[in-house]
mmCIF file of C-alpha atoms in Angstrom:
data_model
loop_
_atom_site.group_PDB
_atom_site.id
_atom_site.type_symbol
_atom_site.label_atom_id
_atom_site.label_comp_id
_atom_site.label_asym_id
_atom_site.label_seq_id
_atom_site.Cartn_x
_atom_site.Cartn_y
_atom_site.Cartn_z
ATOM 1 C CA UNK A 244 2.535 7.361 -8.999
ATOM 2 C CA UNK A 245 -0.639 6.488 -10.953
ATOM 3 C CA UNK A 246 -2.610 7.008 -7.739
ATOM 4 C CA UNK A 247 -2.251 10.738 -8.405
ATOM 5 C CA UNK A 248 -4.693 10.350 -11.328
ATOM 6 C CA UNK A 249 -7.417 10.192 -8.741
ATOM 7 C CA UNK A 250 -7.101 13.991 -8.394
ATOM 8 C CA UNK A 251 -8.540 14.368 -11.916
ATOM 9 C CA UNK A 252 -11.521 12.019 -11.274
ATOM 10 C CA UNK A 253 -13.882 15.000 -11.093
ATOM 11 C CA UNK A 254 -13.144 15.533 -14.778
ATOM 12 C CA UNK A 255 -13.163 11.829 -15.747
ATOM 13 C CA UNK A 256 -15.020 9.599 -13.355
ATOM 14 C CA UNK A 257 -13.260 6.292 -14.095
ATOM 15 C CA UNK A 258 -10.095 7.735 -12.724
ATOM 16 C CA UNK A 259 -11.537 7.199 -9.262
ATOM 17 C CA UNK A 260 -10.323 3.604 -9.673
ATOM 18 C CA UNK A 261 -6.787 4.847 -8.998
ATOM 19 C CA UNK A 262 -7.790 6.203 -5.630
ATOM 20 C CA UNK A 263 -9.024 2.915 -4.132
ATOM 21 C CA UNK A 264 -6.440 0.884 -2.188
ATOM 22 C CA UNK A 265 -8.100 -2.431 -3.164
ATOM 23 C CA UNK A 266 -7.946 -1.599 -6.861
ATOM 24 C CA UNK A 267 -4.319 -0.471 -6.737
ATOM 25 C CA UNK A 268 -3.337 -3.565 -4.748
ATOM 26 C CA UNK A 269 -4.811 -5.918 -7.368
ATOM 27 C CA UNK A 270 -3.345 -3.978 -10.200
ATOM 28 C CA UNK A 271 0.023 -3.869 -8.392
ATOM 29 C CA UNK A 272 0.089 -7.608 -8.046
ATOM 30 C CA UNK A 273 -0.838 -8.134 -11.710
ATOM 31 C CA UNK A 274 1.737 -5.547 -12.848
ATOM 32 C CA UNK A 275 4.543 -7.159 -10.881
ATOM 33 C CA UNK A 276 3.684 -10.640 -12.075
ATOM 34 C CA UNK A 277 3.478 -9.562 -15.769
ATOM 35 C CA UNK A 278 6.798 -7.626 -15.492
ATOM 36 C CA UNK A 279 8.442 -10.769 -14.140
ATOM 37 C CA UNK A 280 7.132 -12.742 -17.111
ATOM 38 C CA UNK A 281 8.861 -10.214 -19.426
ATOM 39 C CA UNK A 282 12.072 -9.528 -17.462
ATOM 40 C CA UNK A 283 13.100 -12.929 -16.068
ATOM 41 C CA UNK A 284 13.626 -14.924 -19.309
ATOM 42 C CA UNK A 285 15.906 -12.115 -20.580
ATOM 43 C CA UNK A 286 17.740 -11.886 -17.229
ATOM 44 C CA UNK A 287 18.237 -15.650 -17.103
ATOM 45 C CA UNK A 288 19.802 -15.637 -20.518
ATOM 46 C CA UNK A 289 22.065 -12.769 -19.503
ATOM 47 C CA UNK A 290 23.159 -14.434 -16.256
ATOM 48 C CA UNK A 291 23.999 -17.601 -18.201
ATOM 49 C CA UNK A 292 25.958 -15.490 -20.737
ATOM 50 C CA UNK A 293 27.890 -13.874 -17.910
ATOM 51 C CA UNK A 294 28.333 -17.252 -16.185
ATOM 52 C CA UNK A 295 26.788 -16.005 -12.936
ATOM 53 C CA UNK A 296 25.875 -19.441 -11.759
ATOM 54 C CA UNK A 297 25.883 -21.529 -8.644
ATOM 55 C CA UNK A 298 29.366 -22.904 -7.699
ATOM 56 C CA UNK A 299 28.131 -26.392 -6.739
ATOM 57 C CA UNK A 300 29.567 -28.331 -3.797
ATOM 58 C CA UNK A 301 31.252 -26.371 -1.015
ATOM 59 C CA UNK A 302 33.175 -29.278 0.449
ATOM 60 C CA UNK A 303 32.157 -28.350 4.018
ATOM 61 C CA UNK A 304 31.389 -31.843 5.141
ATOM 62 C CA UNK A 305 27.653 -31.767 4.424
ATOM 63 C CA UNK A 306 27.698 -34.647 1.971
ATOM 64 C CA UNK A 307 23.934 -34.881 1.227
ATOM 65 C CA UNK A 308 23.651 -31.154 0.763
ATOM 66 C CA UNK A 309 26.804 -31.004 -1.361
ATOM 67 C CA UNK A 310 25.280 -33.649 -3.641
ATOM 68 C CA UNK A 311 22.256 -31.387 -4.119
ATOM 69 C CA UNK A 312 24.479 -28.354 -4.700
ATOM 70 C CA UNK A 313 26.540 -30.144 -7.262
ATOM 71 C CA UNK A 314 23.442 -31.179 -9.265
ATOM 72 C CA UNK A 315 22.481 -27.511 -9.435
ATOM 73 C CA UNK A 316 25.930 -26.171 -10.312
ATOM 74 C CA UNK A 317 25.758 -23.625 -13.045
ATOM 75 C CA UNK A 318 22.172 -22.626 -12.457
ATOM 76 C CA UNK A 319 22.008 -18.859 -12.756
ATOM 77 C CA UNK A 320 21.921 -16.970 -9.511
ATOM 78 C CA UNK A 321 21.262 -13.300 -8.641
ATOM 79 C CA UNK A 322 17.715 -13.661 -10.013
ATOM 80 C CA UNK A 323 16.787 -11.332 -7.174
ATOM 81 C CA UNK A 324 17.936 -8.524 -9.529
ATOM 82 C CA UNK A 325 14.896 -9.098 -11.655
ATOM 83 C CA UNK A 326 12.556 -9.702 -8.715
ATOM 84 C CA UNK A 327 13.471 -6.519 -6.834
ATOM 85 C CA UNK A 328 13.549 -4.440 -9.999
ATOM 86 C CA UNK A 329 9.988 -5.517 -10.974
ATOM 87 C CA UNK A 330 8.695 -4.961 -7.438
ATOM 88 C CA UNK A 331 10.271 -1.514 -7.211
ATOM 89 C CA UNK A 332 8.966 -0.429 -10.619
ATOM 90 C CA UNK A 333 5.507 -1.652 -9.641
ATOM 91 C CA UNK A 334 5.677 0.143 -6.226
ATOM 92 C CA UNK A 335 6.632 3.406 -7.963
ATOM 93 C CA UNK A 336 3.741 3.052 -10.357
ATOM 94 C CA UNK A 337 0.963 2.127 -7.927
ATOM 95 C CA UNK A 338 1.970 3.575 -4.524
ATOM 96 C CA UNK A 339 1.380 7.181 -3.597
ATOM 97 C CA UNK A 340 4.730 8.989 -4.030
ATOM 98 C CA UNK A 341 3.633 11.673 -1.562
ATOM 99 C CA UNK A 342 3.700 9.120 1.331
ATOM 100 C CA UNK A 343 7.069 8.851 2.996
ATOM 101 C CA UNK A 344 6.712 5.075 3.686
ATOM 102 C CA UNK A 345 6.622 4.387 -0.006
ATOM 103 C CA UNK A 346 10.228 5.546 -0.315
ATOM 104 C CA UNK A 347 11.299 3.979 2.937
ATOM 105 C CA UNK A 348 10.138 0.515 1.786
ATOM 106 C CA UNK A 349 11.696 0.954 -1.651
ATOM 107 C CA UNK A 350 15.007 2.269 -0.232
ATOM 108 C CA UNK A 351 15.211 -0.610 2.315
ATOM 109 C CA UNK A 352 14.818 -3.195 -0.461
ATOM 110 C CA UNK A 353 17.322 -1.424 -2.704
ATOM 111 C CA UNK A 354 19.880 -1.062 0.077
ATOM 112 C CA UNK A 355 19.832 -4.611 1.360
ATOM 113 C CA UNK A 356 19.426 -5.924 -2.180
ATOM 114 C CA UNK A 357 22.647 -4.150 -3.080
ATOM 115 C CA UNK A 358 24.457 -5.690 -0.104
ATOM 116 C CA UNK A 359 23.230 -9.058 -1.252
ATOM 117 C CA UNK A 360 24.407 -8.315 -4.786
ATOM 118 C CA UNK A 361 27.925 -7.588 -3.538
ATOM 119 C CA UNK A 362 27.927 -10.853 -1.607
ATOM 120 C CA UNK A 363 26.704 -12.743 -4.663
ATOM 121 C CA UNK A 364 29.406 -11.316 -6.907
ATOM 122 C CA UNK A 365 32.052 -12.157 -4.300
ATOM 123 C CA UNK A 366 30.753 -15.792 -4.281
ATOM 124 C CA UNK A 367 30.815 -16.028 -8.058
ATOM 125 C CA UNK A 368 34.286 -14.528 -8.659
ATOM 126 C CA UNK A 369 36.198 -15.143 -5.415
ATOM 127 C CA UNK A 370 34.828 -18.388 -3.917
ATOM 128 C CA UNK A 371 31.638 -19.911 -2.453
ATOM 129 C CA UNK A 372 31.865 -18.268 0.948
ATOM 130 C CA UNK A 373 31.305 -14.685 -0.245
ATOM 131 C CA UNK A 374 32.060 -11.555 1.769
ATOM 132 C CA UNK A 375 33.612 -11.967 5.234
ATOM 133 C CA UNK A 376 31.081 -12.052 8.040
ATOM 134 C CA UNK A 377 32.577 -8.940 9.705
ATOM 135 C CA UNK A 378 32.240 -6.839 6.546
ATOM 136 C CA UNK A 379 28.696 -8.064 5.949
ATOM 137 C CA UNK A 380 27.701 -7.427 9.500
ATOM 138 C CA UNK A 381 29.148 -3.909 9.505
ATOM 139 C CA UNK A 382 27.406 -3.021 6.292
ATOM 140 C CA UNK A 383 24.064 -4.460 7.536
ATOM 141 C CA UNK A 384 24.347 -2.482 10.784
ATOM 142 C CA UNK A 385 25.214 0.777 9.040
ATOM 143 C CA UNK A 386 22.355 0.497 6.589
ATOM 144 C CA UNK A 387 19.963 -0.631 9.321
ATOM 145 C CA UNK A 388 20.916 2.410 11.475
ATOM 146 C CA UNK A 389 20.125 4.761 8.552
ATOM 147 C CA UNK A 390 16.790 3.066 7.809
ATOM 148 C CA UNK A 391 16.005 2.970 11.504
ATOM 149 C CA UNK A 392 16.448 6.689 11.900
ATOM 150 C CA UNK A 393 14.232 7.281 8.882
ATOM 151 C CA UNK A 394 11.559 4.972 10.218
ATOM 152 C CA UNK A 395 11.709 6.623 13.683
ATOM 153 C CA UNK A 396 11.106 9.992 12.028
ATOM 154 C CA UNK A 397 8.014 8.662 10.151
ATOM 155 C CA UNK A 398 6.657 6.596 13.007
ATOM 156 C CA UNK A 399 5.665 9.345 15.392
ATOM 157 C CA UNK A 400 4.758 11.935 12.760
ATOM 158 C CA UNK A 401 2.406 9.860 10.720
ATOM 159 C CA UNK A 402 0.548 8.348 13.618
ATOM 160 C CA UNK A 403 0.018 11.806 15.211
ATOM 161 C CA UNK A 404 -1.096 13.371 11.955
ATOM 162 C CA UNK A 405 -3.602 10.574 11.539
ATOM 163 C CA UNK A 406 -5.337 11.775 14.669
ATOM 164 C CA UNK A 407 -5.546 15.299 13.288
ATOM 165 C CA UNK A 408 -7.120 14.378 9.952
ATOM 166 C CA UNK A 409 -10.207 12.520 11.141
ATOM 167 C CA UNK A 410 -13.820 13.607 11.486
ATOM 168 C CA UNK A 411 -15.671 14.407 14.717
ATOM 169 C CA UNK A 412 -16.613 10.763 15.358
ATOM 170 C CA UNK A 413 -12.980 9.743 15.168
ATOM 171 C CA UNK A 414 -12.016 12.634 17.538
ATOM 172 C CA UNK A 415 -14.590 11.382 20.010
ATOM 173 C CA UNK A 416 -13.249 7.759 19.887
ATOM 174 C CA UNK A 417 -9.675 9.032 20.265
ATOM 175 C CA UNK A 418 -10.713 11.226 23.248
ATOM 176 C CA UNK A 419 -12.063 8.048 24.963
ATOM 177 C CA UNK A 420 -9.050 5.968 24.099
ATOM 178 C CA UNK A 421 -6.093 8.328 23.508
ATOM 179 C CA UNK A 422 -3.546 5.528 23.266
ATOM 180 C CA UNK A 423 -5.252 4.244 20.148
ATOM 181 C CA UNK A 424 -3.912 7.092 18.045
ATOM 182 C CA UNK A 425 -1.014 9.343 18.834
ATOM 183 C CA UNK A 426 0.464 7.376 21.694
ATOM 184 C CA UNK A 427 1.429 4.345 19.719
ATOM 185 C CA UNK A 428 4.028 6.332 17.727
ATOM 186 C CA UNK A 429 7.491 5.357 19.049
ATOM 187 C CA UNK A 430 6.028 2.284 20.781
ATOM 188 C CA UNK A 431 6.062 -1.476 20.163
ATOM 189 C CA UNK A 432 2.621 -3.108 20.334
ATOM 190 C CA UNK A 433 2.354 -6.429 22.104
ATOM 191 C CA UNK A 434 -0.009 -8.919 20.410
ATOM 192 C CA UNK A 435 -3.209 -9.815 22.279
ATOM 193 C CA UNK A 436 -2.659 -7.062 24.852
ATOM 194 C CA UNK A 437 -4.505 -3.711 25.069
ATOM 195 C CA UNK A 438 -2.673 -0.909 23.300
ATOM 196 C CA UNK A 439 -2.069 0.860 26.575
ATOM 197 C CA UNK A 440 0.462 -1.891 27.401
ATOM 198 C CA UNK A 441 2.589 -1.141 24.332
ATOM 199 C CA UNK A 442 6.211 -0.637 25.089
ATOM 200 C CA UNK A 443 7.497 3.032 24.841
ATOM 201 C CA UNK A 444 10.882 3.027 23.112
ATOM 202 C CA UNK A 445 11.237 6.551 21.933
ATOM 203 C CA UNK A 446 14.591 6.890 20.171
ATOM 204 C CA UNK A 447 15.092 3.220 20.998
ATOM 205 C CA UNK A 448 12.860 2.566 17.969
ATOM 206 C CA UNK A 449 16.010 3.128 15.869
ATOM 207 C CA UNK A 450 17.774 0.141 17.492
ATOM 208 C CA UNK A 451 14.610 -1.867 17.337
ATOM 209 C CA UNK A 452 14.244 -1.237 13.599
ATOM 210 C CA UNK A 453 17.881 -2.070 13.052
ATOM 211 C CA UNK A 454 17.478 -5.363 14.888
ATOM 212 C CA UNK A 455 14.350 -6.178 12.894
ATOM 213 C CA UNK A 456 16.147 -5.520 9.592
ATOM 214 C CA UNK A 457 19.126 -7.595 10.603
ATOM 215 C CA UNK A 458 17.028 -10.513 11.806
ATOM 216 C CA UNK A 459 14.640 -10.637 8.829
ATOM 217 C CA UNK A 460 17.180 -10.180 6.121
ATOM 218 C CA UNK A 461 19.315 -12.992 7.467
ATOM 219 C CA UNK A 462 16.362 -15.267 8.267
ATOM 220 C CA UNK A 463 15.127 -15.056 4.716
ATOM 221 C CA UNK A 464 18.665 -15.645 3.485
ATOM 222 C CA UNK A 465 18.992 -18.855 5.496
ATOM 223 C CA UNK A 466 15.601 -20.047 4.118
ATOM 224 C CA UNK A 467 16.798 -19.664 0.493
ATOM 225 C CA UNK A 468 18.260 -23.099 0.115
ATOM 226 C CA UNK A 469 15.738 -25.106 -1.940
ATOM 227 C CA UNK A 470 13.780 -24.526 -5.116
ATOM 228 C CA UNK A 471 10.836 -22.272 -4.337
ATOM 229 C CA UNK A 472 11.210 -22.412 -0.561
ATOM 230 C CA UNK A 473 12.044 -18.715 0.153
ATOM 231 C CA UNK A 474 9.861 -17.221 -2.608
ATOM 232 C CA UNK A 475 6.797 -19.336 -1.669
ATOM 233 C CA UNK A 476 7.159 -18.638 2.021
ATOM 234 C CA UNK A 477 7.599 -14.920 1.311
ATOM 235 C CA UNK A 478 4.483 -14.866 -0.863
ATOM 236 C CA UNK A 479 2.437 -16.195 2.088
ATOM 237 C CA UNK A 480 3.995 -13.761 4.555
ATOM 238 C CA UNK A 481 3.351 -10.624 2.397
ATOM 239 C CA UNK A 482 -0.205 -11.636 1.692
ATOM 240 C CA UNK A 483 -0.827 -11.859 5.440
ATOM 241 C CA UNK A 484 0.823 -8.488 6.023
ATOM 242 C CA UNK A 485 -1.205 -7.003 3.092
ATOM 243 C CA UNK A 486 -4.326 -7.781 5.108
ATOM 244 C CA UNK A 487 -2.871 -6.381 8.263
ATOM 245 C CA UNK A 488 -1.669 -3.208 6.519
ATOM 246 C CA UNK A 489 -5.008 -2.777 4.826
ATOM 247 C CA UNK A 490 -7.129 -2.949 8.040
ATOM 248 C CA UNK A 491 -4.657 -0.688 9.943
ATOM 249 C CA UNK A 492 -5.072 1.941 7.229
ATOM 250 C CA UNK A 493 -8.890 2.127 7.894
ATOM 251 C CA UNK A 494 -9.865 3.952 11.003
ATOM 252 C CA UNK A 495 -13.106 2.106 11.776
ATOM 253 C CA UNK A 496 -11.609 -1.363 11.050
ATOM 254 C CA UNK A 497 -8.532 -0.539 13.148
ATOM 255 C CA UNK A 498 -10.654 0.702 16.001
ATOM 256 C CA UNK A 499 -12.910 -2.298 15.826
ATOM 257 C CA UNK A 500 -9.952 -4.693 16.055
ATOM 258 C CA UNK A 501 -8.196 -2.391 18.661
ATOM 259 C CA UNK A 502 -5.018 -2.293 16.505
ATOM 260 C CA UNK A 503 -3.058 0.882 15.760
ATOM 261 C CA UNK A 504 -4.349 3.057 12.956
ATOM 262 C CA UNK A 505 -1.397 4.457 11.110
ATOM 263 C CA UNK A 506 -1.704 7.057 8.308
ATOM 264 C CA UNK A 507 -0.134 5.881 5.047
ATOM 265 C CA UNK A 508 -0.456 2.147 5.643
ATOM 266 C CA UNK A 509 -2.627 1.791 2.561
ATOM 267 C CA UNK A 510 0.592 2.208 0.638
ATOM 268 C CA UNK A 511 2.147 -0.559 2.693
ATOM 269 C CA UNK A 512 -0.701 -2.793 1.587
ATOM 270 C CA UNK A 513 -0.150 -1.858 -2.076
ATOM 271 C CA UNK A 514 3.588 -2.499 -1.630
ATOM 272 C CA UNK A 515 2.824 -5.984 -0.169
ATOM 273 C CA UNK A 516 0.630 -6.710 -3.160
ATOM 274 C CA UNK A 517 3.552 -5.791 -5.461
ATOM 275 C CA UNK A 518 5.788 -8.134 -3.468
ATOM 276 C CA UNK A 519 3.210 -10.875 -3.704
ATOM 277 C CA UNK A 520 2.965 -10.523 -7.527
ATOM 278 C CA UNK A 521 6.718 -10.439 -7.795
ATOM 279 C CA UNK A 522 7.194 -13.586 -5.696
ATOM 280 C CA UNK A 523 4.455 -15.375 -7.696
ATOM 281 C CA UNK A 524 6.261 -14.485 -10.861
ATOM 282 C CA UNK A 525 9.567 -15.616 -9.516
ATOM 283 C CA UNK A 526 8.131 -18.982 -8.478
ATOM 284 C CA UNK A 527 7.316 -19.459 -12.188
ATOM 285 C CA UNK A 528 11.031 -19.747 -12.806
ATOM 286 C CA UNK A 529 12.222 -20.903 -9.382
ATOM 287 C CA UNK A 530 9.959 -23.897 -8.860
ATOM 288 C CA UNK A 531 11.635 -27.258 -9.131
ATOM 289 C CA UNK A 532 13.723 -27.758 -11.153
ATOM 290 C CA UNK A 533 14.755 -24.128 -10.763
ATOM 291 C CA UNK A 534 15.868 -22.126 -13.850
ATOM 292 C CA UNK A 535 17.262 -19.382 -11.628
ATOM 293 C CA UNK A 536 17.982 -18.672 -7.912
ATOM 294 C CA UNK A 537 17.327 -15.380 -6.191
ATOM 295 C CA UNK A 538 20.691 -15.360 -4.416
ATOM 296 C CA UNK A 539 21.515 -13.051 -1.530
ATOM 297 C CA UNK A 540 20.399 -10.146 -3.843
ATOM 298 C CA UNK A 541 16.831 -11.343 -3.582
ATOM 299 C CA UNK A 542 16.779 -12.820 -0.090
ATOM 300 C CA UNK A 543 18.402 -9.861 1.666
ATOM 301 C CA UNK A 544 16.201 -7.351 -0.223
ATOM 302 C CA UNK A 545 12.982 -9.329 0.459
ATOM 303 C CA UNK A 546 13.903 -9.776 4.125
ATOM 304 C CA UNK A 547 14.425 -6.024 4.565
ATOM 305 C CA UNK A 548 11.142 -5.313 2.832
ATOM 306 C CA UNK A 549 9.329 -7.715 5.154
ATOM 307 C CA UNK A 550 10.951 -6.139 8.222
ATOM 308 C CA UNK A 551 9.934 -2.654 7.242
ATOM 309 C CA UNK A 552 6.382 -3.778 6.433
ATOM 310 C CA UNK A 553 6.094 -5.298 9.954
ATOM 311 C CA UNK A 554 7.445 -2.094 11.532
ATOM 312 C CA UNK A 555 5.059 0.070 9.468
ATOM 313 C CA UNK A 556 2.008 -1.948 10.578
ATOM 314 C CA UNK A 557 3.093 -1.752 14.251
ATOM 315 C CA UNK A 558 2.763 -5.538 14.365
ATOM 316 C CA UNK A 559 6.440 -6.459 14.732
ATOM 317 C CA UNK A 560 5.921 -9.382 17.029
ATOM 318 C CA UNK A 561 3.405 -10.983 14.703
ATOM 319 C CA UNK A 562 6.235 -11.470 12.235
ATOM 320 C CA UNK A 563 7.297 -14.420 14.421
ATOM 321 C CA UNK A 564 4.087 -16.157 13.215
ATOM 322 C CA UNK A 565 3.668 -14.634 9.835
ATOM 323 C CA UNK A 566 7.337 -15.447 9.083
ATOM 324 C CA UNK A 567 7.423 -18.567 11.252
ATOM 325 C CA UNK A 568 9.404 -20.632 8.730
ATOM 326 C CA UNK A 569 11.980 -17.918 8.275
ATOM 327 C CA UNK A 570 12.722 -17.623 11.992
ATOM 328 C CA UNK A 571 12.597 -21.378 12.515
ATOM 329 C CA UNK A 572 15.366 -21.549 9.879
ATOM 330 C CA UNK A 573 17.401 -18.839 11.599
ATOM 331 C CA UNK A 574 16.913 -20.332 15.055
ATOM 332 C CA UNK A 575 18.060 -23.757 13.892
ATOM 333 C CA UNK A 576 21.354 -22.170 12.636
ATOM 334 C CA UNK A 577 21.830 -20.325 15.898
ATOM 335 C CA UNK A 578 21.156 -23.436 18.005
ATOM 336 C CA UNK A 579 23.437 -25.518 15.869
ATOM 337 C CA UNK A 580 26.334 -23.107 16.144
ATOM 338 C CA UNK A 581 25.835 -22.595 19.935
ATOM 339 C CA UNK A 582 25.594 -26.351 20.509
ATOM 340 C CA UNK A 583 28.764 -26.998 18.460
ATOM 341 C CA UNK A 584 30.757 -24.416 20.390
ATOM 342 C CA UNK A 585 29.424 -25.013 23.874
ATOM 343 C CA UNK A 586 29.126 -28.819 23.810
ATOM 344 C CA UNK A 587 32.485 -29.739 22.342
ATOM 345 C CA UNK A 588 31.386 -30.288 18.695
ATOM 346 C CA UNK A 589 28.004 -31.924 19.371
ATOM 347 C CA UNK A 590 25.201 -30.926 17.067
ATOM 348 C CA UNK A 591 21.458 -30.738 17.608
ATOM 349 C CA UNK A 592 20.421 -31.183 13.972
ATOM 350 C CA UNK A 593 21.899 -33.459 11.334
ATOM 351 C CA UNK A 594 22.472 -30.225 9.309
ATOM 352 C CA UNK A 595 21.389 -26.624 9.533
ATOM 353 C CA UNK A 596 19.410 -24.679 8.403
ATOM 354 C CA UNK A 597 16.626 -27.016 9.394
ATOM 355 C CA UNK A 598 15.337 -27.795 5.853
ATOM 356 C CA UNK A 599 18.663 -29.617 5.274
ATOM 357 C CA UNK A 600 18.046 -31.633 8.473
ATOM 358 C CA UNK A 601 14.932 -33.094 6.869
ATOM 359 C CA UNK A 602 16.920 -33.676 3.707
ATOM 360 C CA UNK A 603 19.282 -35.874 5.733
ATOM 361 C CA UNK A 604 16.278 -37.814 7.077
ATOM 362 C CA UNK A 605 15.449 -38.792 3.516
ATOM 363 C CA UNK A 606 12.685 -36.351 2.635
ATOM 364 C CA UNK A 607 12.655 -35.228 -1.006
ATOM 365 C CA UNK A 608 13.243 -31.545 -1.715
ATOM 366 C CA UNK A 609 9.723 -31.045 -3.144
ATOM 367 C CA UNK A 610 8.163 -32.612 -0.063
ATOM 368 C CA UNK A 611 10.130 -30.362 2.299
ATOM 369 C CA UNK A 612 9.250 -27.245 0.324
ATOM 370 C CA UNK A 613 5.504 -28.104 0.153
ATOM 371 C CA UNK A 614 5.289 -28.934 3.819
ATOM 372 C CA UNK A 615 7.143 -25.794 4.815
ATOM 373 C CA UNK A 616 4.665 -23.791 2.675
ATOM 374 C CA UNK A 617 1.822 -25.434 4.522
ATOM 375 C CA UNK A 618 3.316 -24.635 7.886
ATOM 376 C CA UNK A 619 3.862 -21.024 6.765
ATOM 377 C CA UNK A 620 0.284 -20.732 5.660
ATOM 378 C CA UNK A 621 -1.135 -22.206 8.897
ATOM 379 C CA UNK A 622 1.128 -19.838 10.992
ATOM 380 C CA UNK A 623 -0.031 -16.854 8.938
ATOM 381 C CA UNK A 624 -3.670 -17.695 9.462
ATOM 382 C CA UNK A 625 -3.059 -18.008 13.270
ATOM 383 C CA UNK A 626 -1.292 -14.612 13.183
ATOM 384 C CA UNK A 627 -4.311 -13.015 11.479
ATOM 385 C CA UNK A 628 -6.719 -14.593 13.945
ATOM 386 C CA UNK A 629 -4.854 -12.965 16.873
ATOM 387 C CA UNK A 630 -5.679 -9.446 15.577
ATOM 388 C CA UNK A 631 -9.108 -9.561 17.362
ATOM 389 C CA UNK A 632 -7.628 -10.983 20.634
ATOM 390 C CA UNK A 633 -7.126 -7.964 22.893
#
């Protein structure tokens, strides 16, 4: 919203600051972090007062994990309420409200965060397992369908309009390489391949977006099992996507890298900065020993935000690298369940998600978290390095 002050810069020069994406991104990160410093201590006290805490051991046979859970029993959960609130307020302040993607990103986080909140409340008041899988799946699919339709509407329109708002030099480049601009709307770009090999999905983008939202929200949820693990990994992922969104919002940079140029992606970069500041602030309270957990409220909302950011940048497949830890966690769960059912009760890992496997091997929680952060950072750097490979 404050970006609109740039329109008055002719009367007061310093207001030009609000028109620069880089300035707004830095200010968004700082705003989100400072808001977290103000909001979280009060939220933690309120959660303790309401007794919204971890339930402790689940008694599901995972002895080592149950020991850890029992040690953290009573620690406030649903800290994602504060995290998402601070990020959303920051996004409203620093993103351009006239750009449709601003509201798509905010709505996605609010919607999936609310689903996570319902699950958290069920766990607190009705038992450790939360909502039934069928109900949760149905709600995720319904919300993903709505957001997918919204994204499909924005995807083609904003890419095409980007072609129509550039100067003669841009028109000349587009004439030579038409797939660079309008043709990537409604398509999925394959990393390291020329844009003409992007996959045309058309209305199938709705299903693709729904799948992305489902996968990312649950992958982040699986990762949220140790102090600082999900928040730190998310911080790394959104910083990487902030760079990707920024370069894809600049025509010359996007053309140089041969990546899609998409109108409005500068707001995606600012949104990523807000997410980064929020995650950094959350780590202040979530680093070991954690004072609060984000719960499904935070993990579902953050996962949905990450999915929509990846979709907006037209770099969906890069999320497998940028969010490598998230998807390794989700894959470990899928493989464990499949092995148990298809191989007569035999397991691949000592425990899943995979961070618990290393816990069974005797690794300390802090060592697992730190090494997973390092892996996430290396994977994100590899993802960024692939942008030039076409």
